[in-house]
């Protein structure tokens, strides 16, 4: 087996942490098997007593998965509890392993998947093949997916609006997840088949994702008014937990997965905009000032020369990127390019979210109006949308990629708005969504990151995925089918594992425990890293 690149301290520290967890999980499964296979008591009173004890302790077990302490003791959580749990873990305490078997399994699965990533992308165990683009095949596969999805997974929704109490379903959750799903499929196919001719469309799709960051986060904070540390930590975990481990295991820069830092930045900016003086968010004048301030901040950072580099240069260690194919570019070039393309669209998403209740109320009145008036207004909306979309397509979209990128930050809202208008022009269209695309829309982060390593290949740290992972050489379509099936399955499982571990390590109503979990995680990581550095230097030390 040939390994691409030197072994890093991060990779060694990962193995030092993974191996004990994996061993502990295997042992916990053995203990569970031993426990369940032992003879049961036959006395009915004893059985009833055992059942009652199981019921009483059910809630405590759930909390044990989160921190190793029962609910009754969670308020008294302190550093000694973490030390005690670490000792119980290292000594393979039977009761501790049984109580935390599900957590150990999730951590072991997550680690095993990351090892699979490394094997696929950094070794020669599996093969690789070159990309090839055929427009006929590309369009055929996508239309076939749409037909199959329409025939098998269309679902009607009757959810009630939080504002009107009726089933308006304007920009509802099913619809936005479906939107993400069908865009993600095209985005991934663009990478797999090297479909360079749809580059401009991909830029619009990424802008739509960022628009949803502004729209979704604004809607949550404006309605729920939940600016808690737990909620913030959960968001950061969702966006960065998986990608952080990929950077460690694959020795990649954070900016290789540019979607993650982009969404993190714009999520933070929405959080800051609404979190500051949040008790005045109901005041329309204050909200107007906040949104205007967001525009001014973006103009200051991205439009005024020198400000971007001055602001972000201290974070070059985190946001810098060195492309092996373009070694002469400045380290912050990629961050400036990627974040700059969609610097305004998240604010547009916030504005749309702010006026969302008003639009829903207007749509309710429209649906209740007489048929002739309703039909004429909807026809007018569709006609204007199609006309504006056509003009944008003719004069903006058709530009070459370099010219298009200059206009993109200021025009990406146009096709997004056109799509929203057409997708929501009738109640029938709003009622239905494709559950297949909704399902795919929920795992976009995992499919985006995983494609680099278990669907495509880059072979080297920070390399762009220029090759295809090959299980079946000389049979490109069969290989596409097999690698895609594994890739989607693994991505979905990663989505589940990320959420499972989030509930384990990020308590929702206990900031003190959250703090101790963070400190313990940082301390353990630092210790493992130091040991890894020492181990890597041992072979090179003089005898």
Coordinates of N, CA and C in Angstrom, one line a residue, residues 38-136:
X38 N -27.7 -14.1 29.1 CA -27.8 -14.8 30.4 C -29.2 -15.2 30.7
X39 N -29.4 -16.3 31.5 CA -30.8 -16.8 31.8 C -31.6 -15.7 32.5
X40 N -32.9 -15.5 32.1 CA -33.7 -14.6 32.8 C -34.4 -15.2 34.0
X41 N -34.7 -14.3 34.9 CA -35.5 -14.8 36.1 C -36.9 -15.2 35.7
X42 N -37.4 -16.2 36.3 CA -38.7 -16.7 35.9 C -39.8 -16.1 36.8
X43 N -39.4 -15.7 38.0 CA -40.4 -15.2 38.9 C -41.0 -13.9 38.4
X44 N -42.3 -13.9 38.3 CA -43.0 -12.7 37.7 C -42.8 -11.5 38.5
X45 N -42.7 -11.5 39.9 CA -42.5 -10.3 40.7 C -41.2 -9.7 40.4
X46 N -40.2 -10.6 40.2 CA -38.9 -10.1 39.9 C -38.8 -9.4 38.6
X47 N -39.5 -10.0 37.6 CA -39.5 -9.5 36.3 C -40.2 -8.1 36.3
X48 N -41.3 -8.0 37.0 CA -42.0 -6.7 37.1 C -41.2 -5.7 37.8
X49 N -40.4 -6.1 38.8 CA -39.5 -5.1 39.5 C -38.4 -4.7 38.6
X50 N -37.9 -5.6 37.8 CA -36.8 -5.2 36.8 C -37.4 -4.2 35.8
X51 N -38.6 -4.5 35.3 CA -39.2 -3.6 34.3 C -39.4 -2.2 34.9
X52 N -39.9 -2.2 36.1 CA -40.1 -0.9 36.8 C -38.8 -0.1 36.9
X53 N -37.7 -0.8 37.3 CA -36.4 -0.1 37.4 C -35.9 0.4 36.1
X54 N -36.2 -0.4 35.0 CA -35.8 0.1 33.7 C -36.5 1.3 33.3
X55 N -37.8 1.4 33.6 CA -38.6 2.6 33.3 C -38.1 3.8 34.0
X56 N -37.9 3.6 35.3 CA -37.4 4.7 36.1 C -36.1 5.3 35.7
X57 N -35.2 4.4 35.2 CA -33.9 4.9 34.8 C -33.7 5.3 33.4
X58 N -34.8 5.2 32.6 CA -34.7 5.5 31.2 C -34.2 6.9 30.9
X59 N -34.8 7.9 31.7 CA -34.3 9.3 31.4 C -32.9 9.5 31.9
X60 N -32.5 8.8 33.0 CA -31.1 8.9 33.4 C -30.2 8.4 32.4
X61 N -30.6 7.3 31.7 CA -29.7 6.7 30.7 C -29.5 7.7 29.6
X62 N -30.5 8.4 29.2 CA -30.4 9.3 28.1 C -29.4 10.4 28.4
X63 N -29.4 10.8 29.7 CA -28.5 11.9 30.1 C -27.1 11.3 30.3
X64 N -27.0 10.0 30.7 CA -25.7 9.4 30.8 C -25.0 9.4 29.4
X65 N -25.7 9.2 28.4 CA -25.2 9.3 27.0 C -24.6 10.7 26.8
X66 N -25.2 11.7 27.4 CA -24.7 13.0 27.1 C -23.5 13.4 27.9
X67 N -23.4 13.0 29.2 CA -22.3 13.4 30.0 C -21.8 12.4 31.0
X68 N -22.5 11.3 31.1 CA -22.0 10.3 32.1 C -22.6 10.5 33.5
X69 N -23.6 11.5 33.6 CA -24.1 11.7 34.9 C -25.6 11.6 34.8
X70 N -26.3 11.1 35.9 CA -27.8 11.0 35.9 C -28.3 12.4 36.0
X71 N -29.6 12.6 35.6 CA -30.3 13.9 35.6 C -30.3 14.5 36.9
X72 N -30.4 13.8 38.0 CA -30.5 14.3 39.3 C -29.2 15.0 39.7
X73 N -28.1 14.6 39.0 CA -26.8 15.2 39.4 C -26.3 16.2 38.3
X74 N -27.1 16.4 37.3 CA -26.6 17.3 36.2 C -26.4 18.7 36.6
X75 N -27.1 19.2 37.6 CA -27.0 20.6 38.1 C -25.7 20.7 38.8
X76 N -25.1 19.6 39.4 CA -23.9 19.7 40.2 C -22.7 19.2 39.4
X77 N -22.8 19.3 38.1 CA -21.7 18.8 37.2 C -20.5 19.7 37.4
X78 N -19.3 19.1 37.5 CA -18.1 19.8 37.7 C -17.0 19.0 37.1
X79 N -15.8 19.5 37.2 CA -14.6 18.9 36.5 C -14.3 17.5 37.0
X80 N -14.6 17.2 38.3 CA -14.3 15.9 38.9 C -15.1 14.8 38.2
X81 N -16.3 15.2 37.7 CA -17.2 14.2 37.1 C -16.5 13.7 35.8
X82 N -15.9 14.7 35.0 CA -15.3 14.3 33.8 C -14.1 13.4 34.1
X83 N -13.3 13.8 35.1 CA -12.2 12.9 35.5 C -12.6 11.5 35.9
X84 N -13.7 11.4 36.6 CA -14.2 10.1 37.0 C -14.6 9.3 35.8
X85 N -15.3 10.0 34.8 CA -15.7 9.3 33.6 C -14.5 8.8 32.8
X86 N -13.5 9.7 32.7 CA -12.3 9.3 32.0 C -11.6 8.1 32.6
X87 N -11.6 8.1 33.9 CA -11.0 6.9 34.6 C -11.8 5.6 34.4
X88 N -13.1 5.8 34.5 CA -14.0 4.6 34.2 C -13.8 4.1 32.8
X89 N -13.6 5.1 31.8 CA -13.4 4.7 30.4 C -12.1 3.9 30.3
X90 N -11.0 4.5 30.8 CA -9.7 3.9 30.6 C -9.6 2.6 31.3
X91 N -10.3 2.4 32.4 CA -10.3 1.1 33.1 C -11.3 0.1 32.6
X92 N -12.0 0.5 31.6 CA -13.1 -0.3 30.9 C -14.1 -0.8 32.0
X93 N -14.6 0.2 32.8 CA -15.6 -0.1 33.8 C -16.9 -0.7 33.1
X94 N -17.3 -1.8 33.5 CA -18.4 -2.5 32.8 C -19.7 -1.6 32.8
X95 N -20.1 -1.1 33.9 CA -21.3 -0.3 33.9 C -21.2 0.9 33.1
X96 N -20.1 1.6 33.1 CA -19.9 2.8 32.3 C -20.0 2.5 30.8
X97 N -19.4 1.4 30.4 CA -19.4 1.0 28.9 C -20.8 0.6 28.5
X98 N -21.5 -0.1 29.3 CA -22.9 -0.4 29.0 C -23.8 0.8 28.9
X99 N -23.6 1.7 29.8 CA -24.4 2.9 29.8 C -24.2 3.8 28.6
X100 N -22.9 3.8 28.1 CA -22.5 4.7 27.0 C -22.2 3.9 25.7
X101 N -22.8 2.7 25.6 CA -22.6 1.9 24.4 C -23.0 2.6 23.1
X102 N -24.1 3.3 23.1 CA -24.6 3.9 21.9 C -23.6 5.0 21.5
X103 N -23.1 5.8 22.5 CA -22.1 6.9 22.2 C -20.8 6.3 21.6
X104 N -20.3 5.2 22.2 CA -19.1 4.6 21.8 C -19.3 4.1 20.4
X105 N -20.4 3.5 20.1 CA -20.7 3.0 18.7 C -20.7 4.2 17.7
X106 N -21.4 5.3 18.1 CA -21.4 6.4 17.1 C -20.0 7.0 16.9
X107 N -19.2 7.1 17.9 CA -17.8 7.6 17.8 C -17.0 6.6 16.9
X108 N -17.2 5.3 17.2 CA -16.4 4.3 16.4 C -16.8 4.3 14.9
X109 N -18.1 4.4 14.7 CA -18.6 4.5 13.3 C -18.0 5.7 12.6
X110 N -18.1 6.9 13.3 CA -17.6 8.1 12.7 C -16.1 8.0 12.4
X111 N -15.3 7.4 13.3 CA -13.9 7.2 13.0 C -13.6 6.3 11.9
X112 N -14.4 5.2 11.8 CA -14.2 4.2 10.8 C -14.5 4.8 9.4
X113 N -15.5 5.7 9.3 CA -15.8 6.4 8.1 C -14.6 7.3 7.6
X114 N -14.1 8.0 8.6 CA -12.9 8.8 8.3 C -11.7 8.0 7.8
X115 N -11.5 6.8 8.4 CA -10.5 5.9 7.9 C -10.8 5.5 6.4
X116 N -12.0 5.3 6.2 CA -12.4 4.9 4.8 C -12.1 6.1 3.8
X117 N -12.4 7.3 4.3 CA -12.0 8.5 3.5 C -10.5 8.5 3.1
X118 N -9.7 8.2 4.1 CA -8.3 8.2 3.9 C -7.8 7.1 2.9
X119 N -8.4 5.9 3.1 CA -8.1 4.8 2.2 C -8.4 5.1 0.8
X120 N -9.6 5.7 0.6 CA -10.1 6.0 -0.8 C -9.3 7.1 -1.4
X121 N -8.9 8.1 -0.7 CA -8.3 9.3 -1.3 C -6.8 9.4 -1.1
X122 N -6.2 8.7 -0.2 CA -4.8 8.9 0.1 C -3.9 7.6 -0.1
X123 N -4.5 6.5 -0.5 CA -3.7 5.3 -0.8 C -4.0 4.8 -2.2
X124 N -3.3 3.8 -2.6 CA -3.5 3.2 -3.9 C -4.2 1.9 -3.9
X125 N -4.9 1.7 -2.7 CA -5.7 0.4 -2.6 C -6.8 0.4 -3.6
X126 N -7.4 1.5 -3.8 CA -8.5 1.6 -4.8 C -8.0 2.5 -6.0
X127 N -8.6 2.2 -7.1 CA -8.1 2.9 -8.4 C -8.8 4.2 -8.6
X128 N -8.4 4.9 -9.7 CA -8.9 6.1 -10.1 C -9.1 6.2 -11.6
X129 N -10.0 7.0 -12.1 CA -10.2 7.1 -13.5 C -10.4 8.6 -13.8
X130 N -10.3 8.9 -15.1 CA -10.4 10.3 -15.5 C -11.9 10.7 -15.7
X131 N -12.2 12.0 -15.5 CA -13.5 12.5 -15.8 C -13.8 12.7 -17.3
X132 N -15.0 12.5 -17.7 CA -15.4 12.8 -19.1 C -16.8 13.4 -19.1
X133 N -17.0 14.3 -19.9 CA -18.3 15.0 -20.0 C -19.0 14.6 -21.3
X134 N -20.3 14.2 -21.2 CA -21.2 14.0 -22.3 C -22.5 14.6 -22.0
X135 N -22.8 15.7 -22.7 CA -24.0 16.4 -22.4 C -25.3 15.5 -22.5
X136 N -25.3 14.7 -23.4 CA -26.5 13.8 -23.6 C -26.7 12.9 -22.3

